[in-house]
Structure formats: C-alpha cells, structure tokens
Amino acid sequence: MTNTDRLIIIALDPGHGGEDPGAIGPGGTREKDVVLQIAHRLRDRLNATTINGNPMRAYLTRDADFFVPLQVRVQKAQRVQADLLISIHADAFFTDRPQGASVFALSERGASSSAARPAVPSRAPTRSSTSS
C-alpha cells in the first residue's frame, strides 16, 4: 500500500433521530439512541486511527437527538468530501444474541440490494421465514 498523504474522512450517519425513534425494543430501548451512542464511540476510535500514516477523521451527520432527512445526510457527507459514508442502524431482534450485518453501497445504476440480488445464491428458507 502507498501513502496517500491526506486526511481520510469518514462520515458517520446515525439513523433516525428526533420524532423518528426507529426500532423500539421490548424494554423501550430506541434505535435512534443506540445508533447515536455507537456513532460517538466509533467517531472517537476513528479519530485515533491512522492508515499508512494518514490520519482519519470522522464526521457525524447528526450529533444529538434531531431528525435529518436522508438527502441532507448525503449532502452533509458530500460537503466534507467524505471518502466513505457509513449509515448506522440497529434493527429489532427477538433474540438476545443477534448476528450479521446489512451492507448497501452507492450505485450510479440503482440500489445495491437490487444489483446484488443475482449474485446471492438462493438459500433454503429458515425456520423464522417459513409459514405455518
């Protein structure tokens, strides 16, 4: 790898906020609060990180409990010339041991979920997705 001799900017987008709580857990935990805490912790870790001697800086699209429309979130990341935009969400689960992640990427030709569909091998239905 080569040294790029520049600041690497990561835009962190904690989902939901304000009047939009996102998923709500059985104990009342709100997704908007969880993802904001994750974003603050990730910001601190990224700001303490270098890659090949290049410092990283994290920029939050929201840093408190207020709603930011999707297009404004994207504009904020573009305004700081972010190298990467990470939208953070925490889906609701019915287990205390959830696993996995969802990854979507910007595509000039449409949603990454649509573009990826042919590349994903079909799987047998899981117990939770079968009908009775």
mmCIF file of N, CA, C and O in Angstrom, residues 10-15 31-47 57-64 73 86-90:
data_model
loop_
_atom_site.group_PDB
_atom_site.id
_atom_site.type_symbol
_atom_site.label_atom_id
_atom_site.label_comp_id
_atom_site.label_asym_id
_atom_site.label_seq_id
_atom_site.Cartn_x
_atom_site.Cartn_y
_atom_site.Cartn_z
ATOM 1 N N ILE A 10 -14.330 9.981 7.142
ATOM 2 C CA ILE A 10 -15.420 9.015 7.209
ATOM 3 C C ILE A 10 -16.642 9.725 7.778
ATOM 4 O O ILE A 10 -16.596 10.249 8.888
ATOM 5 N N ALA A 11 -17.732 9.759 7.017
ATOM 6 C CA ALA A 11 -18.984 10.339 7.508
ATOM 7 C C ALA A 11 -19.785 9.231 8.188
ATOM 8 O O ALA A 11 -20.028 8.174 7.594
ATOM 9 N N LEU A 12 -20.145 9.461 9.424
ATOM 10 C CA LEU A 12 -20.958 8.508 10.185
ATOM 11 C C LEU A 12 -22.375 9.051 10.269
ATOM 12 O O LEU A 12 -22.583 10.194 10.681
ATOM 13 N N ASP A 13 -23.323 8.226 9.887
ATOM 14 C CA ASP A 13 -24.722 8.650 9.829
ATOM 15 C C ASP A 13 -25.562 7.807 10.776
ATOM 16 O O ASP A 13 -26.057 6.746 10.404
ATOM 17 N N PRO A 14 -25.710 8.265 12.050
ATOM 18 C CA PRO A 14 -26.584 7.522 12.966
ATOM 19 C C PRO A 14 -28.039 7.694 12.523
ATOM 20 O O PRO A 14 -28.544 8.812 12.463
ATOM 21 N N GLY A 15 -28.674 6.603 12.168
ATOM 22 C CA GLY A 15 -30.020 6.645 11.609
ATOM 23 C C GLY A 15 -31.076 7.173 12.562
ATOM 24 O O GLY A 15 -30.875 7.263 13.776
ATOM 25 N N GLU A 31 -33.918 2.700 18.846
ATOM 26 C CA GLU A 31 -32.817 2.586 17.891
ATOM 27 C C GLU A 31 -32.061 3.903 17.747
ATOM 28 O O GLU A 31 -30.832 3.922 17.695
ATOM 29 N N LYS A 32 -32.765 5.023 17.678
ATOM 30 C CA LYS A 32 -32.110 6.316 17.474
ATOM 31 C C LYS A 32 -31.091 6.608 18.568
ATOM 32 O O LYS A 32 -30.053 7.225 18.310
ATOM 33 N N ASP A 33 -31.358 6.170 19.805
ATOM 34 C CA ASP A 33 -30.430 6.393 20.912
ATOM 35 C C ASP A 33 -29.226 5.462 20.829
ATOM 36 O O ASP A 33 -28.086 5.872 21.059
ATOM 37 N N VAL A 34 -29.490 4.199 20.482
ATOM 38 C CA VAL A 34 -28.420 3.201 20.378
ATOM 39 C C VAL A 34 -27.435 3.590 19.289
ATOM 40 O O VAL A 34 -26.218 3.592 19.494
ATOM 41 N N VAL A 35 -27.950 3.941 18.102
ATOM 42 C CA VAL A 35 -27.046 4.234 16.985
ATOM 43 C C VAL A 35 -26.278 5.538 17.205
ATOM 44 O O VAL A 35 -25.146 5.671 16.740
ATOM 45 N N LEU A 36 -26.855 6.475 17.936
ATOM 46 C CA LEU A 36 -26.121 7.705 18.241
ATOM 47 C C LEU A 36 -24.951 7.407 19.176
ATOM 48 O O LEU A 36 -23.843 7.924 18.985
ATOM 49 N N GLN A 37 -25.171 6.538 20.163
ATOM 50 C CA GLN A 37 -24.074 6.136 21.058
ATOM 51 C C GLN A 37 -22.981 5.403 20.280
ATOM 52 O O GLN A 37 -21.789 5.636 20.495
ATOM 53 N N ILE A 38 -23.396 4.508 19.377
ATOM 54 C CA ILE A 38 -22.423 3.783 18.550
ATOM 55 C C ILE A 38 -21.620 4.766 17.708
ATOM 56 O O ILE A 38 -20.389 4.660 17.604
ATOM 57 N N ALA A 39 -22.288 5.743 17.102
ATOM 58 C CA ALA A 39 -21.601 6.721 16.257
ATOM 59 C C ALA A 39 -20.575 7.526 17.057
ATOM 60 O O ALA A 39 -19.463 7.774 16.578
ATOM 61 N N HIS A 40 -20.931 7.931 18.278
ATOM 62 C CA HIS A 40 -19.983 8.686 19.106
ATOM 63 C C HIS A 40 -18.754 7.844 19.441
ATOM 64 O O HIS A 40 -17.621 8.332 19.378
ATOM 65 N N ARG A 41 -18.977 6.579 19.784
ATOM 66 C CA ARG A 41 -17.846 5.695 20.120
ATOM 67 C C ARG A 41 -16.980 5.415 18.891
ATOM 68 O O ARG A 41 -15.751 5.426 18.978
ATOM 69 N N LEU A 42 -17.633 5.169 17.756
ATOM 70 C CA LEU A 42 -16.887 4.902 16.523
ATOM 71 C C LEU A 42 -16.111 6.143 16.092
ATOM 72 O O LEU A 42 -14.966 6.044 15.641
ATOM 73 N N ARG A 43 -16.716 7.322 16.240
ATOM 74 C CA ARG A 43 -16.014 8.578 15.922
ATOM 75 C C ARG A 43 -14.715 8.677 16.714
ATOM 76 O O ARG A 43 -13.651 8.976 16.152
ATOM 77 N N ASP A 44 -14.781 8.408 18.003
ATOM 78 C CA ASP A 44 -13.593 8.502 18.843
ATOM 79 C C ASP A 44 -12.516 7.517 18.399
ATOM 80 O O ASP A 44 -11.330 7.852 18.364
ATOM 81 N N ARG A 45 -12.933 6.301 18.043
ATOM 82 C CA ARG A 45 -11.957 5.291 17.594
ATOM 83 C C ARG A 45 -11.339 5.678 16.263
ATOM 84 O O ARG A 45 -10.132 5.543 16.064
ATOM 85 N N LEU A 46 -12.180 6.155 15.331
ATOM 86 C CA LEU A 46 -11.652 6.554 14.024
ATOM 87 C C LEU A 46 -10.700 7.737 14.147
ATOM 88 O O LEU A 46 -9.651 7.778 13.491
ATOM 89 N N ASN A 47 -11.052 8.706 14.979
ATOM 90 C CA ASN A 47 -10.200 9.887 15.144
ATOM 91 C C ASN A 47 -8.851 9.557 15.761
ATOM 92 O O ASN A 47 -7.909 10.333 15.635
ATOM 93 N N ARG A 57 -10.460 11.066 10.159
ATOM 94 C CA ARG A 57 -11.345 11.945 10.907
ATOM 95 C C ARG A 57 -12.772 11.550 10.601
ATOM 96 O O ARG A 57 -13.139 11.363 9.433
ATOM 97 N N ALA A 58 -13.560 11.416 11.647
ATOM 98 C CA ALA A 58 -14.969 11.062 11.492
ATOM 99 C C ALA A 58 -15.812 12.324 11.602
ATOM 100 O O ALA A 58 -15.529 13.206 12.415
ATOM 101 N N TYR A 59 -16.842 12.380 10.793
ATOM 102 C CA TYR A 59 -17.789 13.485 10.783
ATOM 103 C C TYR A 59 -19.179 12.881 10.973
ATOM 104 O O TYR A 59 -19.545 11.957 10.245
ATOM 105 N N LEU A 60 -19.938 13.378 11.943
ATOM 106 C CA LEU A 60 -21.290 12.869 12.193
ATOM 107 C C LEU A 60 -22.321 13.718 11.459
ATOM 108 O O LEU A 60 -22.270 14.942 11.513
ATOM 109 N N THR A 61 -23.270 13.049 10.799
ATOM 110 C CA THR A 61 -24.353 13.766 10.128
ATOM 111 C C THR A 61 -25.347 14.319 11.135
ATOM 112 O O THR A 61 -26.084 15.248 10.823
ATOM 113 N N ARG A 62 -25.397 13.751 12.326
ATOM 114 C CA ARG A 62 -26.140 14.313 13.458
ATOM 115 C C ARG A 62 -25.391 13.920 14.718
ATOM 116 O O ARG A 62 -24.862 12.817 14.814
ATOM 117 N N ASP A 63 -25.314 14.858 15.669
ATOM 118 C CA ASP A 63 -24.575 14.584 16.900
ATOM 119 C C ASP A 63 -25.442 14.679 18.149
ATOM 120 O O ASP A 63 -24.952 14.671 19.258
ATOM 121 N N ALA A 64 -26.761 14.790 17.931
ATOM 122 C CA ALA A 64 -27.722 14.846 19.034
ATOM 123 C C ALA A 64 -29.044 14.273 18.518
ATOM 124 O O ALA A 64 -29.130 13.819 17.370
ATOM 125 N N ARG A 73 -28.537 14.203 4.834
ATOM 126 C CA ARG A 73 -27.439 13.371 5.354
ATOM 127 C C ARG A 73 -26.379 13.170 4.268
ATOM 128 O O ARG A 73 -25.181 13.293 4.521
ATOM 129 N N ILE A 86 -20.990 5.917 6.251
ATOM 130 C CA ILE A 86 -21.487 4.732 6.949
ATOM 131 C C ILE A 86 -22.776 5.111 7.665
ATOM 132 O O ILE A 86 -22.774 5.945 8.565
ATOM 133 N N SER A 87 -23.887 4.517 7.249
ATOM 134 C CA SER A 87 -25.172 4.741 7.896
ATOM 135 C C SER A 87 -25.361 3.649 8.930
ATOM 136 O O SER A 87 -25.313 2.462 8.607
ATOM 137 N N ILE A 88 -25.564 4.038 10.178
ATOM 138 C CA ILE A 88 -25.617 3.086 11.287
ATOM 139 C C ILE A 88 -27.068 2.872 11.706
ATOM 140 O O ILE A 88 -27.787 3.817 12.001
ATOM 141 N N HIS A 89 -27.479 1.603 11.717
ATOM 142 C CA HIS A 89 -28.825 1.233 12.147
ATOM 143 C C HIS A 89 -28.727 0.031 13.079
ATOM 144 O O HIS A 89 -27.752 -0.705 13.056
ATOM 145 N N ALA A 90 -29.743 -0.168 13.890
ATOM 146 C CA ALA A 90 -29.790 -1.295 14.823
ATOM 147 C C ALA A 90 -31.203 -1.868 14.771
ATOM 148 O O ALA A 90 -32.106 -1.360 15.421
#
